[in-house]
């Protein structure tokens, strides 16, 4: 009888071992499929070499917030003719990008000092029939992937003319993926040295000056604040941009922002789930592109 029991136990352990191996192989295949399904290389959609892109981007001279002194005014009686430069080439090949997925309607570039830290990725917005947070856990090929993509919700228009546009992205805690590198802005020196990000849309390069980087609670910004109400928007600017009511903050002191300005909020999570980290930029330039 004891020999029979031992034989049964041995059979059970063999079955468990086989099932475990099958499960591990299945998980491995699934991960490989997900990885291969993405095969997304942002550089494929660059018309301009990212390493030299700073040479082609708008400068502070075209900034909407750059003061113009009286000595810079042009004499209307002057007969000197100057050749106006035409629109520059858009750094992103939107035709190719939208052929892959029409939901990809913009591209964000945040130079961070090191290429591996740069945020250089498309921005998507889900189709009407899809959940608002579809791209939280789906990649550009509409395949499930935990890292998701950078995305906006349907409460925002796709032309960045809303008072406040919120772009969401995961912090993968690896320092490089998605919005992970945004936590570098917690360092005061880093914040001072890196003050600009760019959003490309078909026909436009939008330049934003980073006004602040703050810790925020878990409230849904667009659901909790009606920015079409000028008073609500004015209070947001005062309480969460110019003079944030939070202990974790970096603020650029030389900016004047009014309700006539447009903000983009980059939203990600910190290491604890009870807080969000917001990088807020004010539009300073809108350059046409070919």
PDB file of C-alpha atoms in Angstrom:
ATOM      1  CA  UNK A   1       0.000   0.000   0.000  1.00  0.00           C
ATOM      2  CA  UNK A   2       2.825   2.397   0.843  1.00  0.00           C
ATOM      3  CA  UNK A   3       4.428   1.742  -2.544  1.00  0.00           C
ATOM      4  CA  UNK A   4       1.182   2.571  -4.303  1.00  0.00           C
ATOM      5  CA  UNK A   5       0.835   5.870  -2.399  1.00  0.00           C
ATOM      6  CA  UNK A   6       4.395   6.841  -3.279  1.00  0.00           C
ATOM      7  CA  UNK A   7       3.675   6.084  -6.919  1.00  0.00           C
ATOM      8  CA  UNK A   8       0.559   8.283  -6.840  1.00  0.00           C
ATOM      9  CA  UNK A   9       2.465  11.124  -5.210  1.00  0.00           C
ATOM     10  CA  UNK A  10       5.190  10.852  -7.800  1.00  0.00           C
ATOM     11  CA  UNK A  11       2.599  11.046 -10.582  1.00  0.00           C
ATOM     12  CA  UNK A  12       1.037  14.152  -9.003  1.00  0.00           C
ATOM     13  CA  UNK A  13       4.419  15.892  -8.749  1.00  0.00           C
ATOM     14  CA  UNK A  14       5.205  15.056 -12.370  1.00  0.00           C
ATOM     15  CA  UNK A  15       1.864  16.522 -13.443  1.00  0.00           C
ATOM     16  CA  UNK A  16       2.511  19.676 -11.395  1.00  0.00           C
ATOM     17  CA  UNK A  17       5.966  20.007 -12.925  1.00  0.00           C
ATOM     18  CA  UNK A  18       4.623  19.583 -16.467  1.00  0.00           C
ATOM     19  CA  UNK A  19       1.819  22.085 -15.896  1.00  0.00           C
ATOM     20  CA  UNK A  20       4.286  24.568 -14.416  1.00  0.00           C
ATOM     21  CA  UNK A  21       6.565  24.239 -17.428  1.00  0.00           C
ATOM     22  CA  UNK A  22       3.624  24.688 -19.801  1.00  0.00           C
ATOM     23  CA  UNK A  23       2.537  27.785 -17.876  1.00  0.00           C
ATOM     24  CA  UNK A  24       6.034  29.293 -17.952  1.00  0.00           C
ATOM     25  CA  UNK A  25       6.375  28.618 -21.676  1.00  0.00           C
ATOM     26  CA  UNK A  26       2.950  30.181 -22.281  1.00  0.00           C
ATOM     27  CA  UNK A  27       3.833  33.307 -20.305  1.00  0.00           C
ATOM     28  CA  UNK A  28       7.136  33.566 -22.173  1.00  0.00           C
ATOM     29  CA  UNK A  29       5.404  33.319 -25.530  1.00  0.00           C
ATOM     30  CA  UNK A  30       2.823  35.921 -24.485  1.00  0.00           C
ATOM     31  CA  UNK A  31       5.522  38.378 -23.394  1.00  0.00           C
ATOM     32  CA  UNK A  32       7.391  37.802 -26.631  1.00  0.00           C
ATOM     33  CA  UNK A  33       4.238  38.438 -28.672  1.00  0.00           C
ATOM     34  CA  UNK A  34       3.520  41.657 -26.781  1.00  0.00           C
ATOM     35  CA  UNK A  35       7.094  42.828 -27.185  1.00  0.00           C
ATOM     36  CA  UNK A  36       7.203  42.057 -30.890  1.00  0.00           C
ATOM     37  CA  UNK A  37       3.752  43.531 -31.455  1.00  0.00           C
ATOM     38  CA  UNK A  38       5.002  46.937 -30.358  1.00  0.00           C
ATOM     39  CA  UNK A  39       8.165  47.227 -32.461  1.00  0.00           C
ATOM     40  CA  UNK A  40       7.796  50.988 -32.173  1.00  0.00           C
ATOM     41  CA  UNK A  41      10.819  53.086 -32.991  1.00  0.00           C
ATOM     42  CA  UNK A  42      10.146  56.812 -32.624  1.00  0.00           C
ATOM     43  CA  UNK A  43      13.155  57.637 -34.805  1.00  0.00           C
ATOM     44  CA  UNK A  44      11.354  56.151 -37.812  1.00  0.00           C
ATOM     45  CA  UNK A  45       8.975  59.120 -37.785  1.00  0.00           C
ATOM     46  CA  UNK A  46      11.639  61.819 -37.424  1.00  0.00           C
ATOM     47  CA  UNK A  47      12.231  63.966 -40.481  1.00  0.00           C
ATOM     48  CA  UNK A  48      15.105  65.660 -38.632  1.00  0.00           C
ATOM     49  CA  UNK A  49      17.904  63.968 -36.700  1.00  0.00           C
ATOM     50  CA  UNK A  50      16.839  64.256 -33.028  1.00  0.00           C
ATOM     51  CA  UNK A  51      20.427  64.919 -31.954  1.00  0.00           C
ATOM     52  CA  UNK A  52      20.548  68.092 -34.059  1.00  0.00           C
ATOM     53  CA  UNK A  53      16.931  69.137 -33.673  1.00  0.00           C
ATOM     54  CA  UNK A  54      17.703  72.029 -31.310  1.00  0.00           C
ATOM     55  CA  UNK A  55      19.273  73.856 -34.236  1.00  0.00           C
ATOM     56  CA  UNK A  56      15.954  73.880 -36.086  1.00  0.00           C
ATOM     57  CA  UNK A  57      13.572  74.688 -33.251  1.00  0.00           C
ATOM     58  CA  UNK A  58      12.077  78.133 -32.588  1.00  0.00           C
ATOM     59  CA  UNK A  59      14.136  80.443 -30.407  1.00  0.00           C
ATOM     60  CA  UNK A  60      13.134  82.825 -27.649  1.00  0.00           C
ATOM     61  CA  UNK A  61      13.162  85.612 -30.231  1.00  0.00           C
ATOM     62  CA  UNK A  62       9.806  84.374 -31.519  1.00  0.00           C
ATOM     63  CA  UNK A  63       8.358  83.911 -28.058  1.00  0.00           C
ATOM     64  CA  UNK A  64       4.928  85.358 -27.349  1.00  0.00           C
ATOM     65  CA  UNK A  65       6.250  86.268 -23.913  1.00  0.00           C
ATOM     66  CA  UNK A  66       9.369  88.045 -25.102  1.00  0.00           C
ATOM     67  CA  UNK A  67       9.075  91.803 -24.510  1.00  0.00           C
ATOM     68  CA  UNK A  68       9.750  94.073 -27.442  1.00  0.00           C
ATOM     69  CA  UNK A  69      11.350  97.401 -26.560  1.00  0.00           C
ATOM     70  CA  UNK A  70      10.673 100.635 -28.460  1.00  0.00           C
ATOM     71  CA  UNK A  71      14.141 100.520 -30.001  1.00  0.00           C
ATOM     72  CA  UNK A  72      13.165  97.270 -31.741  1.00  0.00           C
ATOM     73  CA  UNK A  73      10.197  98.741 -33.559  1.00  0.00           C
ATOM     74  CA  UNK A  74      10.224  98.901 -37.351  1.00  0.00           C
ATOM     75  CA  UNK A  75       9.921 102.268 -39.131  1.00  0.00           C
ATOM     76  CA  UNK A  76       6.866 101.872 -41.378  1.00  0.00           C
ATOM     77  CA  UNK A  77       8.340 104.334 -43.853  1.00  0.00           C
ATOM     78  CA  UNK A  78      11.414 102.178 -44.343  1.00  0.00           C
ATOM     79  CA  UNK A  79      11.819 100.899 -47.895  1.00  0.00           C
ATOM     80  CA  UNK A  80      14.231  98.148 -46.946  1.00  0.00           C
ATOM     81  CA  UNK A  81      12.892  94.822 -48.061  1.00  0.00           C
ATOM     82  CA  UNK A  82      13.718  91.638 -46.202  1.00  0.00           C
ATOM     83  CA  UNK A  83      13.153  88.081 -47.240  1.00  0.00           C
ATOM     84  CA  UNK A  84      10.714  86.505 -44.818  1.00  0.00           C
ATOM     85  CA  UNK A  85      11.707  82.907 -44.112  1.00  0.00           C
ATOM     86  CA  UNK A  86       9.077  80.390 -45.109  1.00  0.00           C
ATOM     87  CA  UNK A  87       7.654  77.738 -42.813  1.00  0.00           C
ATOM     88  CA  UNK A  88      10.194  75.213 -41.608  1.00  0.00           C
ATOM     89  CA  UNK A  89       9.801  71.493 -42.107  1.00  0.00           C
ATOM     90  CA  UNK A  90       7.850  69.671 -39.442  1.00  0.00           C
ATOM     91  CA  UNK A  91      10.211  67.352 -37.532  1.00  0.00           C
ATOM     92  CA  UNK A  92       7.580  64.582 -37.485  1.00  0.00           C
ATOM     93  CA  UNK A  93       6.285  62.585 -40.433  1.00  0.00           C
ATOM     94  CA  UNK A  94       2.617  62.663 -39.459  1.00  0.00           C
ATOM     95  CA  UNK A  95       1.443  60.978 -42.662  1.00  0.00           C
ATOM     96  CA  UNK A  96       3.435  57.851 -41.807  1.00  0.00           C
ATOM     97  CA  UNK A  97       2.516  58.040 -38.117  1.00  0.00           C
ATOM     98  CA  UNK A  98      -1.213  58.354 -38.736  1.00  0.00           C
ATOM     99  CA  UNK A  99      -1.110  55.608 -41.333  1.00  0.00           C
ATOM    100  CA  UNK A 100      -0.033  53.360 -38.502  1.00  0.00           C
ATOM    101  CA  UNK A 101      -2.680  54.726 -36.138  1.00  0.00           C
ATOM    102  CA  UNK A 102      -4.964  57.713 -36.849  1.00  0.00           C
ATOM    103  CA  UNK A 103      -5.341  58.235 -33.088  1.00  0.00           C
ATOM    104  CA  UNK A 104      -1.769  59.599 -32.998  1.00  0.00           C
ATOM    105  CA  UNK A 105      -2.438  63.292 -33.527  1.00  0.00           C
ATOM    106  CA  UNK A 106       0.544  65.038 -31.886  1.00  0.00           C
ATOM    107  CA  UNK A 107       4.125  64.471 -30.781  1.00  0.00           C
ATOM    108  CA  UNK A 108       5.892  65.754 -27.672  1.00  0.00           C
ATOM    109  CA  UNK A 109       9.610  66.394 -27.358  1.00  0.00           C
ATOM    110  CA  UNK A 110      11.113  67.267 -23.972  1.00  0.00           C
ATOM    111  CA  UNK A 111      14.901  67.699 -24.107  1.00  0.00           C
ATOM    112  CA  UNK A 112      16.305  66.492 -20.788  1.00  0.00           C
ATOM    113  CA  UNK A 113      20.062  66.847 -21.246  1.00  0.00           C
ATOM    114  CA  UNK A 114      20.654  63.154 -21.945  1.00  0.00           C
ATOM    115  CA  UNK A 115      19.202  61.435 -24.987  1.00  0.00           C
ATOM    116  CA  UNK A 116      18.047  58.443 -22.935  1.00  0.00           C
ATOM    117  CA  UNK A 117      16.019  60.772 -20.698  1.00  0.00           C
ATOM    118  CA  UNK A 118      14.415  62.753 -23.519  1.00  0.00           C
ATOM    119  CA  UNK A 119      10.676  62.361 -23.882  1.00  0.00           C
ATOM    120  CA  UNK A 120      10.249  61.991 -27.643  1.00  0.00           C
ATOM    121  CA  UNK A 121       6.951  60.214 -28.270  1.00  0.00           C
ATOM    122  CA  UNK A 122       3.559  60.465 -29.978  1.00  0.00           C
ATOM    123  CA  UNK A 123       0.440  61.660 -28.186  1.00  0.00           C
ATOM    124  CA  UNK A 124      -2.774  59.750 -28.829  1.00  0.00           C
ATOM    125  CA  UNK A 125      -6.455  60.164 -28.095  1.00  0.00           C
ATOM    126  CA  UNK A 126      -8.840  57.214 -28.135  1.00  0.00           C
ATOM    127  CA  UNK A 127     -11.542  56.802 -30.731  1.00  0.00           C
ATOM    128  CA  UNK A 128     -15.113  57.696 -29.764  1.00  0.00           C
ATOM    129  CA  UNK A 129     -16.069  54.042 -29.346  1.00  0.00           C
ATOM    130  CA  UNK A 130     -13.101  53.316 -27.047  1.00  0.00           C
ATOM    131  CA  UNK A 131     -12.725  54.034 -23.361  1.00  0.00           C
ATOM    132  CA  UNK A 132     -11.278  57.455 -22.536  1.00  0.00           C
ATOM    133  CA  UNK A 133      -8.240  55.811 -20.915  1.00  0.00           C
ATOM    134  CA  UNK A 134      -7.763  53.214 -23.641  1.00  0.00           C
ATOM    135  CA  UNK A 135      -4.106  54.131 -24.165  1.00  0.00           C
ATOM    136  CA  UNK A 136      -3.316  53.812 -20.488  1.00  0.00           C
ATOM    137  CA  UNK A 137      -2.630  50.130 -21.188  1.00  0.00           C
ATOM    138  CA  UNK A 138      -2.613  49.835 -24.995  1.00  0.00           C
ATOM    139  CA  UNK A 139       0.236  50.605 -27.359  1.00  0.00           C
ATOM    140  CA  UNK A 140       0.153  52.416 -30.680  1.00  0.00           C
ATOM    141  CA  UNK A 141      -0.892  49.207 -32.445  1.00  0.00           C
ATOM    142  CA  UNK A 142      -3.903  48.859 -30.124  1.00  0.00           C
ATOM    143  CA  UNK A 143      -2.337  45.824 -28.460  1.00  0.00           C
ATOM    144  CA  UNK A 144      -2.524  45.472 -24.682  1.00  0.00           C
ATOM    145  CA  UNK A 145       0.690  46.685 -23.090  1.00  0.00           C
ATOM    146  CA  UNK A 146       0.981  47.867 -19.504  1.00  0.00           C
ATOM    147  CA  UNK A 147       3.192  50.856 -20.361  1.00  0.00           C
ATOM    148  CA  UNK A 148       0.537  52.215 -22.713  1.00  0.00           C
ATOM    149  CA  UNK A 149       1.208  55.463 -24.596  1.00  0.00           C
ATOM    150  CA  UNK A 150       1.105  59.171 -23.862  1.00  0.00           C
ATOM    151  CA  UNK A 151      -2.475  60.316 -24.326  1.00  0.00           C
ATOM    152  CA  UNK A 152      -5.094  62.983 -23.777  1.00  0.00           C
ATOM    153  CA  UNK A 153      -8.738  62.461 -22.940  1.00  0.00           C
ATOM    154  CA  UNK A 154     -11.737  63.439 -25.046  1.00  0.00           C
ATOM    155  CA  UNK A 155     -12.455  66.440 -22.817  1.00  0.00           C
ATOM    156  CA  UNK A 156      -9.527  68.083 -24.605  1.00  0.00           C
ATOM    157  CA  UNK A 157      -9.512  69.192 -28.220  1.00  0.00           C
ATOM    158  CA  UNK A 158      -6.681  68.001 -30.442  1.00  0.00           C
ATOM    159  CA  UNK A 159      -5.404  71.443 -31.435  1.00  0.00           C
ATOM    160  CA  UNK A 160      -4.147  72.523 -27.987  1.00  0.00           C
ATOM    161  CA  UNK A 161      -6.376  75.597 -27.966  1.00  0.00           C
ATOM    162  CA  UNK A 162      -8.062  74.658 -24.680  1.00  0.00           C
ATOM    163  CA  UNK A 163      -7.063  76.728 -21.643  1.00  0.00           C
ATOM    164  CA  UNK A 164      -5.590  73.554 -20.111  1.00  0.00           C
ATOM    165  CA  UNK A 165      -4.646  70.357 -21.941  1.00  0.00           C
ATOM    166  CA  UNK A 166      -3.612  67.368 -19.810  1.00  0.00           C
ATOM    167  CA  UNK A 167      -1.262  64.720 -21.235  1.00  0.00           C
ATOM    168  CA  UNK A 168      -1.059  61.497 -19.230  1.00  0.00           C
ATOM    169  CA  UNK A 169       1.826  59.048 -19.137  1.00  0.00           C
ATOM    170  CA  UNK A 170       3.102  56.267 -16.897  1.00  0.00           C
ATOM    171  CA  UNK A 171       6.050  56.593 -14.574  1.00  0.00           C
ATOM    172  CA  UNK A 172       7.652  53.164 -15.034  1.00  0.00           C
ATOM    173  CA  UNK A 173      10.250  53.891 -12.315  1.00  0.00           C
ATOM    174  CA  UNK A 174      13.091  53.011 -14.672  1.00  0.00           C
ATOM    175  CA  UNK A 175      14.096  56.618 -15.248  1.00  0.00           C
ATOM    176  CA  UNK A 176      13.595  56.500 -19.019  1.00  0.00           C
ATOM    177  CA  UNK A 177      10.262  54.985 -20.166  1.00  0.00           C
ATOM    178  CA  UNK A 178       7.238  57.134 -20.995  1.00  0.00           C
ATOM    179  CA  UNK A 179       7.081  59.970 -18.394  1.00  0.00           C
ATOM    180  CA  UNK A 180       9.547  58.346 -15.954  1.00  0.00           C
ATOM    181  CA  UNK A 181      12.240  60.984 -16.468  1.00  0.00           C
ATOM    182  CA  UNK A 182       9.907  63.833 -15.458  1.00  0.00           C
ATOM    183  CA  UNK A 183      10.762  63.211 -11.816  1.00  0.00           C
ATOM    184  CA  UNK A 184      14.141  64.838 -12.555  1.00  0.00           C
ATOM    185  CA  UNK A 185      12.341  68.169 -12.332  1.00  0.00           C
ATOM    186  CA  UNK A 186      12.113  67.708  -8.565  1.00  0.00           C
ATOM    187  CA  UNK A 187      15.763  68.792  -8.471  1.00  0.00           C
ATOM    188  CA  UNK A 188      16.037  72.594  -8.360  1.00  0.00           C
ATOM    189  CA  UNK A 189      19.172  72.797 -10.502  1.00  0.00           C
ATOM    190  CA  UNK A 190      17.685  70.492 -13.143  1.00  0.00           C
ATOM    191  CA  UNK A 191      14.483  72.537 -13.185  1.00  0.00           C
ATOM    192  CA  UNK A 192      16.406  75.767 -13.744  1.00  0.00           C
ATOM    193  CA  UNK A 193      18.475  74.302 -16.579  1.00  0.00           C
ATOM    194  CA  UNK A 194      15.601  72.673 -18.480  1.00  0.00           C
ATOM    195  CA  UNK A 195      12.792  75.081 -19.177  1.00  0.00           C
ATOM    196  CA  UNK A 196      11.264  74.163 -22.535  1.00  0.00           C
ATOM    197  CA  UNK A 197       9.290  71.442 -24.269  1.00  0.00           C
ATOM    198  CA  UNK A 198       7.789  71.196 -27.733  1.00  0.00           C
ATOM    199  CA  UNK A 199       4.582  69.767 -29.140  1.00  0.00           C
ATOM    200  CA  UNK A 200       4.338  69.061 -32.852  1.00  0.00           C
ATOM    201  CA  UNK A 201       1.037  68.821 -34.693  1.00  0.00           C
ATOM    202  CA  UNK A 202       0.450  68.694 -38.447  1.00  0.00           C
ATOM    203  CA  UNK A 203       1.346  72.222 -39.542  1.00  0.00           C
ATOM    204  CA  UNK A 204       2.623  73.517 -36.200  1.00  0.00           C
ATOM    205  CA  UNK A 205       5.477  73.543 -33.707  1.00  0.00           C
ATOM    206  CA  UNK A 206       4.187  74.657 -30.313  1.00  0.00           C
ATOM    207  CA  UNK A 207       6.826  75.792 -27.832  1.00  0.00           C
ATOM    208  CA  UNK A 208       6.089  75.738 -24.102  1.00  0.00           C
ATOM    209  CA  UNK A 209       8.028  77.323 -21.251  1.00  0.00           C
ATOM    210  CA  UNK A 210       7.937  75.129 -18.160  1.00  0.00           C
ATOM    211  CA  UNK A 211       6.304  77.247 -15.469  1.00  0.00           C
ATOM    212  CA  UNK A 212       6.303  74.813 -12.574  1.00  0.00           C
ATOM    213  CA  UNK A 213       6.687  71.226 -11.442  1.00  0.00           C
ATOM    214  CA  UNK A 214       4.486  70.299  -8.502  1.00  0.00           C
ATOM    215  CA  UNK A 215       3.030  67.442  -6.529  1.00  0.00           C
ATOM    216  CA  UNK A 216      -0.739  67.228  -6.834  1.00  0.00           C
ATOM    217  CA  UNK A 217      -3.409  64.984  -5.361  1.00  0.00           C
ATOM    218  CA  UNK A 218      -5.314  62.291  -7.236  1.00  0.00           C
ATOM    219  CA  UNK A 219      -8.207  64.471  -8.356  1.00  0.00           C
ATOM    220  CA  UNK A 220      -9.116  64.270 -12.032  1.00  0.00           C
ATOM    221  CA  UNK A 221      -8.161  67.772 -13.151  1.00  0.00           C
ATOM    222  CA  UNK A 222     -10.522  68.139 -16.099  1.00  0.00           C
ATOM    223  CA  UNK A 223     -13.468  66.739 -14.131  1.00  0.00           C
ATOM    224  CA  UNK A 224     -12.851  68.872 -11.054  1.00  0.00           C
ATOM    225  CA  UNK A 225     -11.986  72.209 -12.682  1.00  0.00           C
ATOM    226  CA  UNK A 226     -14.093  73.916 -15.336  1.00  0.00           C
ATOM    227  CA  UNK A 227     -11.408  75.922 -17.111  1.00  0.00           C
ATOM    228  CA  UNK A 228     -13.970  77.527 -19.414  1.00  0.00           C
ATOM    229  CA  UNK A 229     -14.937  79.544 -16.325  1.00  0.00           C
ATOM    230  CA  UNK A 230     -12.405  82.383 -16.277  1.00  0.00           C
ATOM    231  CA  UNK A 231     -12.480  82.655 -12.472  1.00  0.00           C
ATOM    232  CA  UNK A 232     -11.765  78.942 -12.082  1.00  0.00           C
ATOM    233  CA  UNK A 233      -8.904  79.203 -14.539  1.00  0.00           C
ATOM    234  CA  UNK A 234      -7.519  82.308 -12.820  1.00  0.00           C
ATOM    235  CA  UNK A 235      -7.578  80.493  -9.480  1.00  0.00           C
ATOM    236  CA  UNK A 236      -5.776  77.491 -10.978  1.00  0.00           C
ATOM    237  CA  UNK A 237      -3.034  79.737 -12.334  1.00  0.00           C
ATOM    238  CA  UNK A 238      -2.633  81.448  -8.970  1.00  0.00           C
ATOM    239  CA  UNK A 239      -2.917  78.388  -6.700  1.00  0.00           C
ATOM    240  CA  UNK A 240      -1.263  75.670  -8.785  1.00  0.00           C
ATOM    241  CA  UNK A 241       1.076  77.420 -11.222  1.00  0.00           C
ATOM    242  CA  UNK A 242       2.425  80.753  -9.981  1.00  0.00           C
ATOM    243  CA  UNK A 243       2.110  80.152  -6.230  1.00  0.00           C
ATOM    244  CA  UNK A 244       1.412  76.438  -5.745  1.00  0.00           C
ATOM    245  CA  UNK A 245      -0.125  75.343  -2.476  1.00  0.00           C
ATOM    246  CA  UNK A 246       2.134  72.334  -2.085  1.00  0.00           C
ATOM    247  CA  UNK A 247       5.419  71.633  -0.331  1.00  0.00           C
ATOM    248  CA  UNK A 248       6.838  69.724  -3.317  1.00  0.00           C
ATOM    249  CA  UNK A 249       7.336  72.354  -5.971  1.00  0.00           C
ATOM    250  CA  UNK A 250       9.674  74.073  -8.385  1.00  0.00           C
ATOM    251  CA  UNK A 251       8.430  77.372  -9.796  1.00  0.00           C
ATOM    252  CA  UNK A 252       9.838  79.685 -12.455  1.00  0.00           C
ATOM    253  CA  UNK A 253       9.608  83.144 -10.954  1.00  0.00           C
ATOM    254  CA  UNK A 254      10.063  85.240 -14.105  1.00  0.00           C
ATOM    255  CA  UNK A 255       6.784  84.299 -15.809  1.00  0.00           C
ATOM    256  CA  UNK A 256       3.564  86.255 -15.986  1.00  0.00           C
ATOM    257  CA  UNK A 257       0.612  84.040 -16.864  1.00  0.00           C
ATOM    258  CA  UNK A 258      -2.973  85.176 -17.382  1.00  0.00           C
ATOM    259  CA  UNK A 259      -6.225  83.551 -18.440  1.00  0.00           C
ATOM    260  CA  UNK A 260      -5.352  84.518 -22.008  1.00  0.00           C
ATOM    261  CA  UNK A 261      -2.524  81.971 -21.951  1.00  0.00           C
ATOM    262  CA  UNK A 262      -2.759  78.271 -22.748  1.00  0.00           C
ATOM    263  CA  UNK A 263      -1.257  75.591 -20.528  1.00  0.00           C
ATOM    264  CA  UNK A 264      -0.241  71.995 -21.109  1.00  0.00           C
ATOM    265  CA  UNK A 265      -0.064  69.796 -18.010  1.00  0.00           C
ATOM    266  CA  UNK A 266       2.091  66.664 -18.136  1.00  0.00           C
ATOM    267  CA  UNK A 267       0.706  64.265 -15.544  1.00  0.00           C
ATOM    268  CA  UNK A 268       2.395  61.170 -14.143  1.00  0.00           C
ATOM    269  CA  UNK A 269       2.563  59.374 -10.808  1.00  0.00           C
ATOM    270  CA  UNK A 270       5.122  59.489  -8.046  1.00  0.00           C
ATOM    271  CA  UNK A 271       6.372  56.449  -6.159  1.00  0.00           C
ATOM    272  CA  UNK A 272       3.381  56.581  -3.858  1.00  0.00           C
ATOM    273  CA  UNK A 273      -0.039  56.236  -5.474  1.00  0.00           C
ATOM    274  CA  UNK A 274      -1.625  59.027  -3.443  1.00  0.00           C
ATOM    275  CA  UNK A 275      -0.044  61.778  -5.532  1.00  0.00           C
ATOM    276  CA  UNK A 276       0.445  62.929  -9.083  1.00  0.00           C
ATOM    277  CA  UNK A 277       3.401  64.874 -10.441  1.00  0.00           C
ATOM    278  CA  UNK A 278       2.554  67.735 -12.771  1.00  0.00           C
ATOM    279  CA  UNK A 279       4.877  69.578 -15.134  1.00  0.00           C
ATOM    280  CA  UNK A 280       3.051  72.653 -16.424  1.00  0.00           C
ATOM    281  CA  UNK A 281       4.121  74.591 -19.493  1.00  0.00           C
ATOM    282  CA  UNK A 282       2.753  77.833 -20.906  1.00  0.00           C
ATOM    283  CA  UNK A 283       2.586  78.311 -24.681  1.00  0.00           C
ATOM    284  CA  UNK A 284       5.113  80.900 -25.805  1.00  0.00           C
ATOM    285  CA  UNK A 285       5.346  80.258 -29.540  1.00  0.00           C
ATOM    286  CA  UNK A 286       3.278  78.749 -32.345  1.00  0.00           C
ATOM    287  CA  UNK A 287       5.394  78.291 -35.481  1.00  0.00           C
ATOM    288  CA  UNK A 288       3.862  77.156 -38.796  1.00  0.00           C
ATOM    289  CA  UNK A 289       5.468  74.216 -40.582  1.00  0.00           C
ATOM    290  CA  UNK A 290       5.315  72.729 -44.042  1.00  0.00           C
TER     291      UNK A 290
END
